[in-house]
PDB file of C-alpha atoms in Angstrom:
ATOM      1  CA  UNK A   1      76.802  20.765 158.249  1.00  0.00           C
ATOM      2  CA  UNK A   2      79.376  22.178 156.147  1.00  0.00           C
ATOM      3  CA  UNK A   3      81.774  19.793 154.920  1.00  0.00           C
ATOM      4  CA  UNK A   4      85.206  21.361 154.208  1.00  0.00           C
ATOM      5  CA  UNK A   5      85.896  21.123 150.547  1.00  0.00           C
ATOM      6  CA  UNK A   6      88.613  22.631 148.319  1.00  0.00           C
ATOM      7  CA  UNK A   7      88.543  23.873 145.037  1.00  0.00           C
ATOM      8  CA  UNK A   8      91.099  25.050 142.436  1.00  0.00           C
ATOM      9  CA  UNK A   9      90.815  28.872 141.525  1.00  0.00           C
ATOM     10  CA  UNK A  10      91.749  28.171 138.156  1.00  0.00           C
ATOM     11  CA  UNK A  11      93.958  31.086 137.430  1.00  0.00           C
ATOM     12  CA  UNK A  12      96.573  30.208 139.898  1.00  0.00           C
ATOM     13  CA  UNK A  13      97.957  27.246 141.595  1.00  0.00           C
ATOM     14  CA  UNK A  14      96.379  25.614 144.333  1.00  0.00           C
ATOM     15  CA  UNK A  15      92.922  25.206 145.946  1.00  0.00           C
ATOM     16  CA  UNK A  16      90.842  27.520 148.541  1.00  0.00           C
ATOM     17  CA  UNK A  17      87.997  26.266 150.742  1.00  0.00           C
ATOM     18  CA  UNK A  18      84.683  26.741 149.476  1.00  0.00           C
ATOM     19  CA  UNK A  19      82.996  29.418 151.783  1.00  0.00           C
ATOM     20  CA  UNK A  20      86.160  31.685 150.490  1.00  0.00           C
ATOM     21  CA  UNK A  21      85.342  35.105 149.602  1.00  0.00           C
ATOM     22  CA  UNK A  22      88.219  37.114 147.082  1.00  0.00           C
ATOM     23  CA  UNK A  23      88.415  40.256 146.603  1.00  0.00           C
ATOM     24  CA  UNK A  24      90.979  41.146 143.760  1.00  0.00           C
ATOM     25  CA  UNK A  25      92.118  44.447 142.072  1.00  0.00           C
ATOM     26  CA  UNK A  26      92.989  44.580 138.364  1.00  0.00           C
ATOM     27  CA  UNK A  27      94.825  47.156 136.457  1.00  0.00           C
ATOM     28  CA  UNK A  28      93.427  46.481 132.910  1.00  0.00           C
ATOM     29  CA  UNK A  29      90.422  44.633 131.346  1.00  0.00           C
ATOM     30  CA  UNK A  30      92.847  42.412 129.718  1.00  0.00           C
ATOM     31  CA  UNK A  31      93.789  41.404 133.308  1.00  0.00           C
ATOM     32  CA  UNK A  32      90.348  40.849 134.244  1.00  0.00           C
ATOM     33  CA  UNK A  33      90.146  38.548 130.909  1.00  0.00           C
ATOM     34  CA  UNK A  34      92.883  36.251 132.567  1.00  0.00           C
ATOM     35  CA  UNK A  35      91.135  35.680 135.677  1.00  0.00           C
ATOM     36  CA  UNK A  36      87.920  35.213 135.152  1.00  0.00           C
ATOM     37  CA  UNK A  37      87.748  32.409 132.020  1.00  0.00           C
ATOM     38  CA  UNK A  38      89.885  30.612 133.854  1.00  0.00           C
ATOM     39  CA  UNK A  39      88.060  30.960 137.534  1.00  0.00           C
ATOM     40  CA  UNK A  40      84.790  30.085 135.574  1.00  0.00           C
ATOM     41  CA  UNK A  41      85.920  27.018 133.192  1.00  0.00           C
ATOM     42  CA  UNK A  42      87.579  25.637 136.699  1.00  0.00           C
ATOM     43  CA  UNK A  43      83.990  25.873 138.352  1.00  0.00           C
ATOM     44  CA  UNK A  44      82.437  24.353 135.246  1.00  0.00           C
ATOM     45  CA  UNK A  45      85.021  21.454 135.516  1.00  0.00           C
ATOM     46  CA  UNK A  46      84.285  21.081 139.056  1.00  0.00           C
ATOM     47  CA  UNK A  47      80.478  20.452 138.595  1.00  0.00           C
ATOM     48  CA  UNK A  48      79.895  24.238 140.135  1.00  0.00           C
ATOM     49  CA  UNK A  49      76.940  26.697 139.124  1.00  0.00           C
ATOM     50  CA  UNK A  50      78.492  29.766 137.859  1.00  0.00           C
ATOM     51  CA  UNK A  51      77.340  33.102 138.107  1.00  0.00           C
ATOM     52  CA  UNK A  52      79.373  35.794 136.239  1.00  0.00           C
ATOM     53  CA  UNK A  53      78.247  39.285 137.211  1.00  0.00           C
ATOM     54  CA  UNK A  54      78.886  41.517 134.442  1.00  0.00           C
ATOM     55  CA  UNK A  55      79.286  45.670 133.842  1.00  0.00           C
ATOM     56  CA  UNK A  56      78.348  45.613 130.221  1.00  0.00           C
ATOM     57  CA  UNK A  57      77.695  43.543 127.327  1.00  0.00           C
ATOM     58  CA  UNK A  58      80.732  44.289 125.634  1.00  0.00           C
ATOM     59  CA  UNK A  59      82.736  42.399 128.593  1.00  0.00           C
ATOM     60  CA  UNK A  60      80.261  39.879 128.966  1.00  0.00           C
ATOM     61  CA  UNK A  61      80.806  38.870 125.340  1.00  0.00           C
ATOM     62  CA  UNK A  62      84.746  38.771 125.641  1.00  0.00           C
ATOM     63  CA  UNK A  63      84.421  36.756 128.946  1.00  0.00           C
ATOM     64  CA  UNK A  64      81.998  34.336 126.834  1.00  0.00           C
ATOM     65  CA  UNK A  65      84.882  34.205 124.054  1.00  0.00           C
ATOM     66  CA  UNK A  66      87.717  33.518 126.859  1.00  0.00           C
ATOM     67  CA  UNK A  67      85.739  31.080 128.480  1.00  0.00           C
ATOM     68  CA  UNK A  68      85.281  28.970 125.173  1.00  0.00           C
ATOM     69  CA  UNK A  69      88.695  28.700 124.686  1.00  0.00           C
ATOM     70  CA  UNK A  70      88.832  26.480 127.655  1.00  0.00           C
ATOM     71  CA  UNK A  71      85.595  24.587 127.739  1.00  0.00           C
ATOM     72  CA  UNK A  72      82.364  23.961 125.905  1.00  0.00           C
ATOM     73  CA  UNK A  73      80.361  26.965 127.274  1.00  0.00           C
ATOM     74  CA  UNK A  74      77.543  26.074 124.948  1.00  0.00           C
ATOM     75  CA  UNK A  75      77.288  22.641 126.513  1.00  0.00           C
ATOM     76  CA  UNK A  76      77.398  24.166 130.245  1.00  0.00           C
ATOM     77  CA  UNK A  77      74.799  26.911 129.137  1.00  0.00           C
ATOM     78  CA  UNK A  78      72.525  24.402 127.874  1.00  0.00           C
ATOM     79  CA  UNK A  79      72.831  22.518 131.277  1.00  0.00           C
ATOM     80  CA  UNK A  80      72.412  25.885 133.177  1.00  0.00           C
ATOM     81  CA  UNK A  81      75.384  25.407 134.967  1.00  0.00           C
ATOM     82  CA  UNK A  82      76.889  28.846 134.124  1.00  0.00           C
ATOM     83  CA  UNK A  83      74.787  32.351 134.427  1.00  0.00           C
ATOM     84  CA  UNK A  84      75.457  36.065 132.921  1.00  0.00           C
ATOM     85  CA  UNK A  85      73.601  38.409 135.136  1.00  0.00           C
ATOM     86  CA  UNK A  86      73.829  42.211 134.220  1.00  0.00           C
ATOM     87  CA  UNK A  87      75.138  43.826 137.644  1.00  0.00           C
ATOM     88  CA  UNK A  88      72.343  46.129 137.682  1.00  0.00           C
ATOM     89  CA  UNK A  89      69.760  43.059 137.878  1.00  0.00           C
ATOM     90  CA  UNK A  90      71.831  41.409 140.569  1.00  0.00           C
ATOM     91  CA  UNK A  91      72.928  44.341 142.567  1.00  0.00           C
ATOM     92  CA  UNK A  92      70.113  46.804 142.610  1.00  0.00           C
ATOM     93  CA  UNK A  93      66.284  47.159 143.248  1.00  0.00           C
ATOM     94  CA  UNK A  94      64.743  49.742 142.069  1.00  0.00           C
ATOM     95  CA  UNK A  95      67.643  51.556 140.890  1.00  0.00           C
ATOM     96  CA  UNK A  96      68.904  51.632 144.889  1.00  0.00           C
ATOM     97  CA  UNK A  97      72.043  49.066 145.558  1.00  0.00           C
ATOM     98  CA  UNK A  98      71.121  46.633 148.187  1.00  0.00           C
ATOM     99  CA  UNK A  99      73.156  43.984 149.544  1.00  0.00           C
ATOM    100  CA  UNK A 100      69.716  42.514 151.061  1.00  0.00           C
ATOM    101  CA  UNK A 101      68.928  41.771 147.359  1.00  0.00           C
ATOM    102  CA  UNK A 102      72.507  39.936 146.489  1.00  0.00           C
ATOM    103  CA  UNK A 103      72.148  37.863 149.692  1.00  0.00           C
ATOM    104  CA  UNK A 104      68.296  36.521 149.004  1.00  0.00           C
ATOM    105  CA  UNK A 105      69.786  35.682 145.475  1.00  0.00           C
ATOM    106  CA  UNK A 106      72.884  33.705 146.344  1.00  0.00           C
ATOM    107  CA  UNK A 107      70.709  31.977 149.221  1.00  0.00           C
ATOM    108  CA  UNK A 108      68.124  30.840 146.727  1.00  0.00           C
ATOM    109  CA  UNK A 109      70.765  29.627 144.817  1.00  0.00           C
ATOM    110  CA  UNK A 110      72.823  27.885 147.549  1.00  0.00           C
ATOM    111  CA  UNK A 111      69.224  25.918 148.224  1.00  0.00           C
ATOM    112  CA  UNK A 112      68.472  24.756 145.063  1.00  0.00           C
ATOM    113  CA  UNK A 113      71.777  23.673 144.321  1.00  0.00           C
ATOM    114  CA  UNK A 114      70.950  19.890 145.946  1.00  0.00           C
ATOM    115  CA  UNK A 115      68.310  19.750 143.491  1.00  0.00           C
ATOM    116  CA  UNK A 116      70.509  20.167 140.444  1.00  0.00           C
ATOM    117  CA  UNK A 117      73.685  17.721 141.085  1.00  0.00           C
ATOM    118  CA  UNK A 118      75.839  20.764 141.817  1.00  0.00           C
ATOM    119  CA  UNK A 119      78.575  20.336 144.364  1.00  0.00           C
ATOM    120  CA  UNK A 120      78.725  24.202 144.844  1.00  0.00           C
ATOM    121  CA  UNK A 121      78.517  27.812 143.677  1.00  0.00           C
ATOM    122  CA  UNK A 122      81.199  30.057 142.100  1.00  0.00           C
ATOM    123  CA  UNK A 123      80.201  33.663 141.269  1.00  0.00           C
ATOM    124  CA  UNK A 124      82.252  36.513 140.755  1.00  0.00           C
ATOM    125  CA  UNK A 125      81.272  39.912 139.810  1.00  0.00           C
ATOM    126  CA  UNK A 126      83.236  43.059 138.375  1.00  0.00           C
ATOM    127  CA  UNK A 127      82.801  46.093 140.697  1.00  0.00           C
ATOM    128  CA  UNK A 128      83.888  48.777 138.160  1.00  0.00           C
ATOM    129  CA  UNK A 129      80.695  50.063 138.484  1.00  0.00           C
ATOM    130  CA  UNK A 130      80.793  51.318 142.060  1.00  0.00           C
ATOM    131  CA  UNK A 131      81.511  55.115 142.322  1.00  0.00           C
ATOM    132  CA  UNK A 132      82.161  57.076 145.790  1.00  0.00           C
ATOM    133  CA  UNK A 133      78.688  57.556 146.834  1.00  0.00           C
ATOM    134  CA  UNK A 134      78.052  53.685 146.927  1.00  0.00           C
ATOM    135  CA  UNK A 135      81.472  52.757 148.514  1.00  0.00           C
ATOM    136  CA  UNK A 136      80.551  52.576 151.955  1.00  0.00           C
ATOM    137  CA  UNK A 137      77.388  50.583 151.364  1.00  0.00           C
ATOM    138  CA  UNK A 138      79.527  48.126 149.071  1.00  0.00           C
ATOM    139  CA  UNK A 139      82.357  47.858 151.742  1.00  0.00           C
ATOM    140  CA  UNK A 140      79.704  46.610 153.751  1.00  0.00           C
ATOM    141  CA  UNK A 141      78.384  44.429 151.648  1.00  0.00           C
ATOM    142  CA  UNK A 142      81.937  43.007 150.635  1.00  0.00           C
ATOM    143  CA  UNK A 143      82.467  42.227 155.068  1.00  0.00           C
ATOM    144  CA  UNK A 144      78.784  40.631 155.124  1.00  0.00           C
ATOM    145  CA  UNK A 145      79.911  38.372 152.216  1.00  0.00           C
ATOM    146  CA  UNK A 146      82.614  36.884 154.097  1.00  0.00           C
ATOM    147  CA  UNK A 147      80.578  36.517 157.315  1.00  0.00           C
ATOM    148  CA  UNK A 148      77.611  35.297 155.564  1.00  0.00           C
ATOM    149  CA  UNK A 149      79.321  32.612 153.491  1.00  0.00           C
ATOM    150  CA  UNK A 150      82.191  31.560 154.928  1.00  0.00           C
ATOM    151  CA  UNK A 151      80.753  28.270 155.949  1.00  0.00           C
ATOM    152  CA  UNK A 152      78.459  27.637 152.512  1.00  0.00           C
ATOM    153  CA  UNK A 153      79.311  25.806 149.472  1.00  0.00           C
ATOM    154  CA  UNK A 154      80.435  28.692 147.678  1.00  0.00           C
ATOM    155  CA  UNK A 155      83.618  30.600 146.449  1.00  0.00           C
ATOM    156  CA  UNK A 156      83.269  34.564 145.803  1.00  0.00           C
ATOM    157  CA  UNK A 157      85.267  36.681 143.910  1.00  0.00           C
ATOM    158  CA  UNK A 158      84.989  40.579 143.503  1.00  0.00           C
ATOM    159  CA  UNK A 159      87.203  42.415 141.433  1.00  0.00           C
ATOM    160  CA  UNK A 160      87.720  46.243 141.503  1.00  0.00           C
ATOM    161  CA  UNK A 161      90.192  48.169 139.099  1.00  0.00           C
ATOM    162  CA  UNK A 162      92.979  49.751 140.810  1.00  0.00           C
ATOM    163  CA  UNK A 163      91.683  53.130 139.282  1.00  0.00           C
ATOM    164  CA  UNK A 164      89.275  52.993 141.687  1.00  0.00           C
ATOM    165  CA  UNK A 165      91.242  52.919 144.958  1.00  0.00           C
ATOM    166  CA  UNK A 166      91.103  56.554 144.416  1.00  0.00           C
ATOM    167  CA  UNK A 167      87.433  56.528 145.967  1.00  0.00           C
ATOM    168  CA  UNK A 168      89.183  55.126 149.268  1.00  0.00           C
ATOM    169  CA  UNK A 169      89.994  57.630 151.888  1.00  0.00           C
ATOM    170  CA  UNK A 170      92.330  56.997 154.391  1.00  0.00           C
TER     171      UNK A 170
END
């Protein structure tokens, strides 16, 4: 049974209920680097498994550096409380975007948390890699995240650069 649990976001005051799926827009990478580190540091302090989905190695290193300014990242890495996963590994199977692969991966993580003394999962991905030909599939995936995980011990955040809004034709 899903027990309501509220967790701090880290990058702003207040708490949100686990099972929340946030879609956030940013203008510059520096904006993302203000959000991600505090979001994940808050999760680590809150005994959550943190999953960072990154689009490139340079951004991964910057995120790690910024998280390390807040918490002892080496400690949490050794404890396997934080994972860094490249977006192609997370979202793609045989070079094809598939929401089912993501759902299976998340479900596997959720099903294993009880065995690891973890109080939930906190995952965020930078979606700057999304191009117009994938947008419809990604929007279906986003809707599915909300529907599928709204009553689970997970906090999800997907971030998109504002410049990618030009992909959406209203």
